[in-house]
């Protein structure tokens, strides 16, 4: 019989999953050097914004509505406040307030938004304390002077705090440098735990030391899109923006070099004299702008007939020619500029109301424009910036109970609120505490729920329809409230026996109202 044998082959190493990203990016593949050059001169973007008639308004709308209302602190979960929660709340408030002492912290992020919408990317210089915690940020004012490398080998293990747990991740970090004039300063990417020499961008070995004054700070980047230097959201409108600028220059040039001659005086049956010809050439070549407004031309002529008799009847005639019809009466390319403006606003998803380009709106259209823009544009941007603050900038503090957020405007419609309250009340869902809270928010006055103690029922949390379901219940409720006032007076008079009896009666009434008490019906008096 044939012999059958089996062999067990064991691998030398266990099979493991890759613990780092494995994708290849174009910046790693197509860059000849580690440093990535700007795809275009970013200073040209700044000049386009300066000379545009619509980009500054769009950028200011983003800046004012995303970060302009300020930064607040709130609890993550709606729970009863503890001393630990209060300590975290106060700590985060202090941190946000002192991230910069040169200006309001919200203005730092306003500058970030302005630079990001102008250049496609913005940078913050981050300074840490000796404990590795962020305690200061500074805005990089000259964005075009910043350069970056592609993500550099090797992968570096970093720690990330999330919901009470410390996670470890591996990442390749970039280097940054700022070149301005003859000075060059190096920075490391935010989160890089290594020590870098800011003078040459070299990482320090573990067995080396470097003075604090020469250690590089970190750069926190805010970019639009996935490209290394970001990409402005209006990149597709560059030609239209440049065309609108040229149209404005053409109209402006008309007031400098445009002709303003309203009429011409012509002499017929003659020929121009040498003096008239020179005068005409001088006018056409030299007279322009304000100096030529409301001027006129006198052309002198001499007879073309060389006869010397004195009975010549064909004399030169004078004619006045109206030239006003050829004057430019208004700016050129108005429709082209209007269409260009609307295309730029469309790139920002902004209605006319936010850039002050319309007066044709009413309360309903303005309310709708605000609601749509808040939901589609500003709220997502605020959440994105708030995530960067909580999960990146302040992650080393390991906050568990609180988070930072950007304040937003109150765009609620009183008419809609009235309809909601009416429907809720009619359906039996409105309680006194809810109504009090809504009024408090509308008036901007802080207010707490109606007080409840052991002797009183929680009537503030009971729907009004339940409290007014029957006249008997309403009478009992009114009687109980009246007895509460009598109890207060008796307590002031220190009449303890009366107070005890009246509290028992009021408690019984409230139980009757809720249906919890089995009260015997007393016979009617004769």
Coordinates of C-alpha atoms in Angstrom, one line a residue:
X1 CA 0.0 0.0 0.0
X2 CA 1.2 3.6 -0.7
X3 CA 2.5 5.4 2.3
X4 CA 0.9 8.8 3.1
X5 CA 2.7 11.4 5.2
X6 CA 1.7 14.8 6.5
X7 CA 3.9 17.7 7.3
X8 CA 3.0 20.7 9.5
X9 CA 4.6 23.9 8.4
X10 CA 4.9 26.7 11.0
X11 CA 5.5 30.3 10.2
X12 CA 8.5 32.0 11.8
X13 CA 6.4 35.1 12.8
X14 CA 2.7 35.6 13.5
X15 CA 0.7 37.5 10.8
X16 CA -0.1 41.0 12.0
X17 CA -2.2 43.8 10.5
X18 CA -0.5 47.0 9.6
X19 CA -0.8 49.6 12.4
X20 CA -0.1 52.6 10.2
X21 CA -1.7 54.1 7.0
X22 CA -0.5 52.4 3.8
X23 CA -1.8 54.8 1.1
X24 CA 0.6 56.6 -1.2
X25 CA 0.0 60.4 -1.6
X26 CA 1.0 62.5 -4.6
X27 CA 3.1 64.8 -2.4
X28 CA 5.3 61.8 -1.4
X29 CA 5.5 60.4 -5.0
X30 CA 6.0 63.5 -7.2
X31 CA 8.1 65.9 -5.0
X32 CA 11.7 65.8 -5.8
X33 CA 12.6 67.1 -2.4
X34 CA 11.1 67.0 1.0
X35 CA 10.0 70.6 0.9
X36 CA 6.8 71.3 -1.1
X37 CA 6.7 74.5 -3.1
X38 CA 3.5 76.7 -3.3
X39 CA 1.5 75.8 -6.5
X40 CA 1.2 79.5 -7.2
X41 CA 2.2 82.8 -5.7
X42 CA -0.1 83.1 -2.8
X43 CA 0.4 86.9 -2.6
X44 CA -1.6 87.1 -5.8
X45 CA -4.6 85.7 -4.0
X46 CA -4.3 88.5 -1.5
X47 CA -4.2 91.1 -4.2
X48 CA -7.3 89.6 -5.9
X49 CA -9.1 89.9 -2.6
X50 CA -8.0 93.5 -2.1
X51 CA -9.2 94.5 -5.6
X52 CA -12.4 92.5 -5.6
X53 CA -15.8 94.1 -5.1
X54 CA -17.3 91.0 -3.5
X55 CA -14.6 88.8 -1.9
X56 CA -14.0 91.0 1.2
X57 CA -17.7 91.0 2.0
X58 CA -17.9 87.2 1.7
X59 CA -14.8 86.7 3.8
X60 CA -16.1 89.1 6.5
X61 CA -19.4 87.3 6.6
X62 CA -17.6 84.0 7.3
X63 CA -15.4 85.6 9.9
X64 CA -18.1 87.5 11.7
X65 CA -20.7 84.7 11.7
X66 CA -18.5 81.7 12.5
X67 CA -16.3 83.0 15.3
X68 CA -17.6 86.5 15.8
X69 CA -20.1 85.6 18.5
X70 CA -17.4 84.3 20.9
X71 CA -16.3 81.1 22.5
X72 CA -18.3 79.4 25.3
X73 CA -17.8 76.5 27.7
X74 CA -20.6 73.9 28.4
X75 CA -21.0 70.6 30.0
X76 CA -21.0 67.6 27.7
X77 CA -23.8 65.8 29.5
X78 CA -26.8 67.3 31.2
X79 CA -26.1 66.0 34.7
X80 CA -26.1 67.4 38.2
X81 CA -23.0 69.5 38.8
X82 CA -20.3 68.0 41.0
X83 CA -17.2 69.8 42.4
X84 CA -15.1 68.0 39.8
X85 CA -17.3 69.2 37.0
X86 CA -17.2 72.7 38.3
X87 CA -13.4 72.7 38.6
X88 CA -13.1 71.5 35.0
X89 CA -15.6 74.2 33.8
X90 CA -13.6 77.0 35.5
X91 CA -10.3 75.6 34.3
X92 CA -11.4 75.5 30.6
X93 CA -12.9 79.0 30.9
X94 CA -9.6 80.3 32.2
X95 CA -7.6 78.5 29.5
X96 CA -9.6 79.8 26.6
X97 CA -9.5 83.3 28.0
X98 CA -5.7 83.2 28.5
X99 CA -4.7 81.5 25.2
X100 CA -3.7 85.0 24.2
X101 CA -3.4 88.1 26.2
X102 CA -3.0 90.4 23.2
X103 CA -6.6 90.2 22.1
X104 CA -9.8 88.4 22.6
X105 CA -9.4 84.7 21.9
X106 CA -12.2 84.7 19.4
X107 CA -10.3 87.3 17.4
X108 CA -7.5 84.8 16.9
X109 CA -9.9 82.4 15.2
X110 CA -11.4 85.3 13.2
X111 CA -8.0 85.9 11.9
X112 CA -7.6 82.2 11.1
X113 CA -10.9 82.2 9.1
X114 CA -9.9 85.3 7.2
X115 CA -6.5 83.9 6.2
X116 CA -8.0 80.5 5.4
X117 CA -10.6 82.0 3.1
X118 CA -8.0 84.3 1.5
X119 CA -5.2 81.8 0.9
X120 CA -6.8 78.4 1.4
X121 CA -4.8 77.7 4.6
X122 CA -4.0 79.4 7.9
X123 CA -1.5 78.6 10.7
X124 CA -1.4 79.0 14.5
X125 CA 1.9 78.9 16.4
X126 CA 1.3 76.8 19.5
X127 CA 3.4 77.2 22.7
X128 CA 3.4 74.5 25.4
X129 CA 4.3 74.7 29.1
X130 CA 6.8 72.4 30.8
X131 CA 4.0 69.8 31.4
X132 CA 3.4 69.5 27.7
X133 CA 0.0 71.4 27.9
X134 CA -0.9 74.2 25.5
X135 CA -1.0 77.5 27.2
X136 CA -0.6 80.0 24.4
X137 CA -1.4 80.4 20.7
X138 CA -0.3 83.0 18.2
X139 CA -1.6 83.7 14.7
X140 CA 0.9 83.5 11.8
X141 CA 0.2 86.8 10.2
X142 CA 2.1 86.4 6.9
X143 CA 0.7 83.1 5.5
X144 CA 2.6 83.2 2.1
X145 CA 5.9 83.0 4.0
X146 CA 5.1 79.5 5.4
X147 CA 6.4 76.3 3.7
X148 CA 6.0 72.7 4.6
X149 CA 7.5 69.3 3.9
X150 CA 5.7 66.2 2.9
X151 CA 5.1 63.8 5.8
X152 CA 8.5 62.5 6.8
X153 CA 9.6 59.1 7.9
X154 CA 9.6 57.5 10.4
X155 CA 6.2 56.9 12.0
X156 CA 6.2 58.4 15.5
X157 CA 3.9 57.0 18.2
X158 CA 1.7 59.7 19.8
X159 CA -0.9 59.6 22.6
X160 CA -4.5 60.8 22.2
X161 CA -7.0 61.2 25.0
X162 CA -10.5 60.2 24.3
X163 CA -13.4 59.8 26.8
X164 CA -11.3 58.9 29.7
X165 CA -8.9 56.6 27.8
X166 CA -5.4 57.2 26.4
X167 CA -5.0 55.9 22.9
X168 CA -1.8 55.4 21.0
X169 CA -1.5 56.1 17.3
X170 CA 1.5 56.2 14.8
X171 CA 1.8 59.1 12.4
X172 CA 4.4 60.7 10.1
X173 CA 4.9 64.4 10.8
X174 CA 5.8 67.4 8.7
X175 CA 8.3 70.2 9.2
X176 CA 7.4 73.8 8.7
X177 CA 9.6 76.8 8.1
X178 CA 8.9 80.6 7.7
X179 CA 11.1 82.6 5.3
X180 CA 10.8 86.3 5.6
X181 CA 13.6 88.5 4.3
X182 CA 16.9 87.0 5.4
X183 CA 15.4 85.1 8.4
X184 CA 14.3 81.5 8.5
X185 CA 12.6 79.9 11.5
X186 CA 11.7 76.2 11.6
X187 CA 8.6 74.7 13.3
X188 CA 7.4 71.2 14.0
X189 CA 3.9 69.9 13.2
X190 CA 1.3 70.1 16.1
X191 CA 1.5 66.9 18.2
X192 CA 5.0 65.9 17.3
X193 CA 6.6 64.8 20.6
X194 CA 10.2 65.2 19.4
X195 CA 12.5 68.2 20.2
X196 CA 13.5 70.3 17.2
X197 CA 16.1 73.0 16.8
X198 CA 14.3 76.1 15.4
X199 CA 17.5 77.3 13.8
X200 CA 18.0 74.5 11.4
X201 CA 15.0 72.1 11.7
X202 CA 17.0 69.2 13.0
X203 CA 15.5 66.8 15.5
X204 CA 17.5 66.3 18.7
X205 CA 18.6 62.8 19.6
X206 CA 17.6 61.4 23.0
X207 CA 21.1 61.7 24.4
X208 CA 21.4 65.4 23.4
X209 CA 20.1 68.5 25.1
X210 CA 19.0 71.8 23.7
X211 CA 18.3 75.1 25.4
X212 CA 14.6 76.1 25.7
X213 CA 15.2 79.3 23.8
X214 CA 16.3 77.3 20.7
X215 CA 13.5 74.7 20.8
X216 CA 11.0 74.9 18.0
X217 CA 7.3 75.6 18.6
X218 CA 4.5 73.7 16.9
X219 CA 2.3 74.7 13.9
X220 CA -1.4 73.9 13.9
X221 CA -2.8 74.1 10.4
X222 CA -6.2 75.0 9.2
X223 CA -6.6 74.1 5.5
X224 CA -9.5 74.0 3.0
X225 CA -9.5 70.6 1.2
X226 CA -6.8 68.0 1.2
X227 CA -4.0 69.7 -0.7
X228 CA -0.9 70.6 1.3
X229 CA -1.5 74.3 1.1
X230 CA -5.2 74.0 0.8
X231 CA -7.3 75.6 -1.9
X232 CA -9.6 78.6 -1.7
X233 CA -13.2 77.8 -2.2
X234 CA -13.5 80.5 -4.9
X235 CA -10.7 79.0 -7.0
X236 CA -13.2 78.3 -9.9
X237 CA -14.1 82.0 -10.0
X238 CA -10.6 83.4 -10.4
X239 CA -11.2 84.3 -14.1
X240 CA -14.5 86.0 -13.3
X241 CA -13.0 87.9 -10.4
X242 CA -10.1 89.1 -12.6
X243 CA -12.5 90.1 -15.4
X244 CA -14.7 92.1 -13.0
X245 CA -11.5 93.9 -11.8
X246 CA -10.6 94.8 -15.4
X247 CA -14.1 96.0 -16.1
X248 CA -13.8 98.3 -13.1
X249 CA -10.5 99.6 -14.4
X250 CA -12.0 100.2 -17.8
X251 CA -14.8 102.3 -16.3
X252 CA -12.3 104.1 -14.1
X253 CA -10.1 104.8 -17.1
X254 CA -13.0 106.5 -18.9
X255 CA -13.0 109.3 -16.3
X256 CA -9.2 109.8 -16.8
X257 CA -8.9 109.4 -20.6
X258 CA -12.5 109.5 -21.8
X259 CA -13.7 112.2 -24.3
X260 CA -16.3 114.7 -23.0
X261 CA -16.8 116.9 -26.1
X262 CA -20.6 117.6 -26.4
X263 CA -20.5 119.3 -29.8
X264 CA -18.4 120.3 -32.8
X265 CA -18.5 123.5 -34.9
X266 CA -18.0 122.7 -38.6
X267 CA -17.3 125.2 -41.4
X268 CA -18.1 124.0 -44.9
X269 CA -17.2 125.1 -48.4
X270 CA -13.7 125.7 -47.2
X271 CA -10.5 124.0 -46.2
X272 CA -8.8 123.9 -42.8
X273 CA -6.1 126.4 -42.2
X274 CA -2.8 125.1 -40.9
X275 CA -3.6 126.7 -37.5
X276 CA -6.9 124.9 -37.3
X277 CA -5.4 121.5 -38.3
X278 CA -2.8 121.9 -35.6
X279 CA -5.4 122.8 -33.1
X280 CA -7.5 119.8 -33.9
X281 CA -4.5 117.4 -33.6
X282 CA -3.7 119.0 -30.2
X283 CA -7.2 118.5 -29.0
X284 CA -7.4 114.9 -30.0
X285 CA -4.0 114.0 -28.5
X286 CA -3.8 116.1 -25.3
X287 CA -7.1 117.3 -24.1
X288 CA -8.7 114.6 -21.8
X289 CA -10.3 114.0 -18.5
X290 CA -11.7 117.0 -16.5
X291 CA -9.7 119.5 -18.6
X292 CA -11.8 118.6 -21.6
X293 CA -15.3 118.6 -20.1
X294 CA -17.8 120.8 -22.0
X295 CA -15.1 122.0 -24.4
X296 CA -15.8 122.8 -28.0
X297 CA -13.9 123.0 -31.3
X298 CA -13.7 126.0 -33.6
X299 CA -12.5 125.0 -37.1
X300 CA -11.4 127.9 -39.3
X301 CA -11.3 127.5 -43.1
X302 CA -10.4 129.3 -46.2
X303 CA -12.1 129.2 -49.5
X304 CA -11.1 126.6 -52.0
X305 CA -11.8 129.0 -55.0
X306 CA -8.8 130.9 -56.0
X307 CA -10.7 133.7 -57.8
X308 CA -9.9 137.2 -56.9
X309 CA -13.2 138.9 -58.0
X310 CA -15.3 140.5 -55.4
X311 CA -18.6 139.1 -56.5
X312 CA -18.0 135.5 -55.1
X313 CA -21.4 134.4 -53.7
X314 CA -20.3 130.9 -52.4
X315 CA -19.3 131.7 -48.8
X316 CA -18.3 129.1 -46.2
X317 CA -21.2 127.8 -44.0
X318 CA -21.1 127.0 -40.3
X319 CA -22.7 123.8 -38.9
X320 CA -22.9 122.7 -35.2
X321 CA -22.7 118.9 -34.8
X322 CA -24.1 117.2 -31.7
X323 CA -21.7 114.7 -30.2
X324 CA -23.5 113.8 -27.0
X325 CA -24.9 110.6 -28.5
X326 CA -21.5 109.0 -28.6
X327 CA -20.7 109.7 -25.0
X328 CA -20.6 106.8 -22.5
X329 CA -23.6 107.4 -20.2
X330 CA -23.0 104.6 -17.6
X331 CA -20.5 102.0 -16.6
X332 CA -19.8 99.2 -19.0
X333 CA -20.3 95.5 -18.4
X334 CA -22.8 95.9 -15.6
X335 CA -24.5 92.6 -16.3
X336 CA -21.1 90.8 -16.5
X337 CA -20.1 92.2 -13.1
X338 CA -23.4 91.3 -11.6
X339 CA -23.2 87.7 -12.8
X340 CA -19.6 87.5 -11.5
X341 CA -20.7 88.7 -8.1
X342 CA -23.4 86.1 -7.9
X343 CA -21.1 83.3 -8.9
X344 CA -18.6 84.3 -6.2
X345 CA -21.4 84.3 -3.6
X346 CA -22.5 80.9 -4.8
X347 CA -19.0 79.6 -4.1
X348 CA -19.4 80.7 -0.5
X349 CA -23.0 79.6 -0.3
X350 CA -24.0 83.1 0.9
X351 CA -27.3 84.9 0.1
X352 CA -27.4 88.6 -0.8
X353 CA -28.5 89.5 2.7
X354 CA -25.1 88.6 4.2
X355 CA -23.1 90.8 1.8
X356 CA -25.4 93.9 1.9
X357 CA -26.2 93.7 -1.7
X358 CA -30.0 93.8 -1.6
X359 CA -32.9 95.7 -0.1
X360 CA -35.5 93.6 -1.7
X361 CA -36.4 91.3 1.2
X362 CA -39.0 91.1 4.0
X363 CA -39.1 89.4 7.4
X364 CA -40.0 86.0 5.9
X365 CA -37.3 85.9 3.2
X366 CA -34.7 87.2 5.6
X367 CA -35.6 84.6 8.3
X368 CA -35.4 81.8 5.7
X369 CA -32.1 83.0 4.4
X370 CA -30.7 83.1 7.9
X371 CA -32.0 79.6 8.8
X372 CA -30.7 78.0 5.6
X373 CA -27.2 79.6 5.8
X374 CA -26.9 78.8 9.5
X375 CA -27.6 75.1 8.9
X376 CA -25.6 74.6 5.7
X377 CA -22.6 77.0 6.2
X378 CA -21.9 78.5 9.6
X379 CA -23.0 75.7 12.0
X380 CA -20.8 73.0 10.3
X381 CA -17.8 75.4 10.3
X382 CA -18.3 76.2 14.0
X383 CA -18.4 72.5 14.8
X384 CA -15.3 71.8 12.8
X385 CA -13.3 74.6 14.7
X386 CA -14.7 73.5 18.0
X387 CA -13.6 69.9 17.4
X388 CA -10.1 71.2 16.6
X389 CA -10.0 73.1 20.0
X390 CA -11.4 70.2 22.1
X391 CA -9.7 67.2 20.5
X392 CA -6.4 68.7 19.3
X393 CA -5.5 72.0 21.0
X394 CA -6.7 71.2 24.5
X395 CA -6.5 67.4 24.3
X396 CA -3.6 67.2 26.7
X397 CA -5.7 68.5 29.5
X398 CA -7.9 65.4 29.4
X399 CA -11.2 67.2 30.1
X400 CA -14.0 64.7 30.8
X401 CA -17.1 66.8 31.6
X402 CA -16.8 70.1 29.6
X403 CA -16.2 71.2 26.0
X404 CA -15.6 74.5 24.2
X405 CA -18.0 75.7 21.5
X406 CA -18.6 78.7 19.3
X407 CA -21.6 80.8 20.2
X408 CA -24.3 81.3 17.6
X409 CA -27.0 83.9 17.0
X410 CA -30.6 83.5 18.0
X411 CA -32.5 83.1 14.8
X412 CA -35.7 81.8 16.3
X413 CA -38.9 83.3 14.8
X414 CA -41.4 84.5 17.5
X415 CA -44.3 83.7 15.2
X416 CA -43.2 80.1 14.8
X417 CA -42.6 79.8 18.6
X418 CA -46.1 81.1 19.2
X419 CA -47.5 78.4 16.9
X420 CA -45.5 75.7 18.6
X421 CA -46.6 76.8 22.0
X422 CA -50.2 77.0 21.0
X423 CA -50.2 73.5 19.5
X424 CA -48.3 72.1 22.5
X425 CA -50.7 73.6 24.9
X426 CA -53.7 72.4 23.0
X427 CA -52.3 68.9 22.9
X428 CA -51.7 69.0 26.7
X429 CA -47.9 69.0 26.6
X430 CA -47.0 72.4 28.0
X431 CA -46.0 72.8 31.6
X432 CA -45.6 75.9 33.8
X433 CA -41.8 75.3 34.0
X434 CA -41.6 75.0 30.2
X435 CA -43.5 78.2 29.6
X436 CA -41.4 80.0 32.2
X437 CA -38.1 78.8 30.5
X438 CA -39.3 79.9 27.1
X439 CA -40.2 83.3 28.4
X440 CA -36.9 83.5 30.2
X441 CA -34.9 82.7 27.0
X442 CA -36.9 85.2 25.0
X443 CA -36.3 88.1 27.5
X444 CA -32.7 87.1 28.2
X445 CA -33.5 87.0 32.0
X446 CA -32.2 83.9 33.9
X447 CA -34.9 82.0 35.7
X448 CA -35.2 78.7 37.6
X449 CA -38.1 76.3 37.8
X450 CA -40.9 76.9 40.2
X451 CA -39.9 75.7 43.7
X452 CA -41.0 72.3 44.9
X453 CA -40.8 71.0 48.5
X454 CA -41.9 67.8 50.2
X455 CA -45.3 69.2 51.1
X456 CA -46.2 70.4 47.6
X457 CA -46.8 68.4 44.5
X458 CA -44.5 69.0 41.5
X459 CA -47.3 71.0 39.8
X460 CA -44.7 73.0 37.8
X461 CA -43.9 69.9 35.8
X462 CA -47.5 68.9 35.2
X463 CA -49.1 69.9 31.9
X464 CA -51.5 72.8 32.2
X465 CA -54.3 70.7 30.6
X466 CA -54.1 68.1 33.4
X467 CA -54.3 70.8 36.0
X468 CA -57.3 72.3 34.3
X469 CA -59.0 69.0 33.3
X470 CA -62.0 69.7 35.5
X471 CA -63.4 72.5 37.5
X472 CA -63.1 70.5 40.6
X473 CA -59.4 70.0 40.1
X474 CA -59.0 73.7 39.4
X475 CA -60.9 74.5 42.6
X476 CA -58.7 72.1 44.6
X477 CA -55.5 73.6 43.1
X478 CA -56.6 77.1 43.9
X479 CA -57.6 76.1 47.4
X480 CA -54.2 74.4 47.9
X481 CA -52.4 77.5 46.7
X482 CA -54.5 79.7 49.0
X483 CA -53.8 77.4 51.9
X484 CA -50.1 77.7 51.1
X485 CA -50.3 81.5 51.7
X486 CA -52.2 81.0 55.0
X487 CA -49.5 78.5 56.1
X488 CA -46.8 81.1 55.5
X489 CA -48.7 83.6 57.6
X490 CA -49.2 81.1 60.4
X491 CA -45.5 80.2 60.3
X492 CA -44.6 83.9 60.7
X493 CA -46.9 84.0 63.8
X494 CA -45.2 80.9 65.2
X495 CA -48.6 79.1 65.5
X496 CA -47.2 75.6 65.1
X497 CA -50.4 73.7 65.8
X498 CA -52.3 75.5 63.1
X499 CA -49.5 75.1 60.6
X500 CA -49.4 71.3 61.2
X501 CA -53.1 71.0 60.7
X502 CA -53.2 73.1 57.6
X503 CA -50.3 71.3 56.0
X504 CA -52.1 68.0 56.5
X505 CA -55.3 69.4 54.9
X506 CA -53.3 70.8 51.9
X507 CA -51.5 67.5 51.5
X508 CA -54.8 65.7 51.4
X509 CA -56.2 68.1 48.8
X510 CA -53.3 67.6 46.6
X511 CA -53.6 63.8 46.8
X512 CA -57.2 64.1 45.9
X513 CA -56.3 66.2 42.9
X514 CA -53.8 63.5 41.7
X515 CA -56.3 60.7 42.6
X516 CA -54.0 59.1 45.2
X517 CA -56.2 59.5 48.2
X518 CA -59.4 57.6 49.1
X519 CA -61.3 60.4 50.8
X520 CA -64.6 59.5 52.4
X521 CA -67.6 61.6 51.4
X522 CA -69.1 63.3 54.5
X523 CA -72.9 63.5 54.7
X524 CA -74.4 66.8 54.0
X525 CA -75.5 68.9 57.0
X526 CA -79.2 69.1 57.7

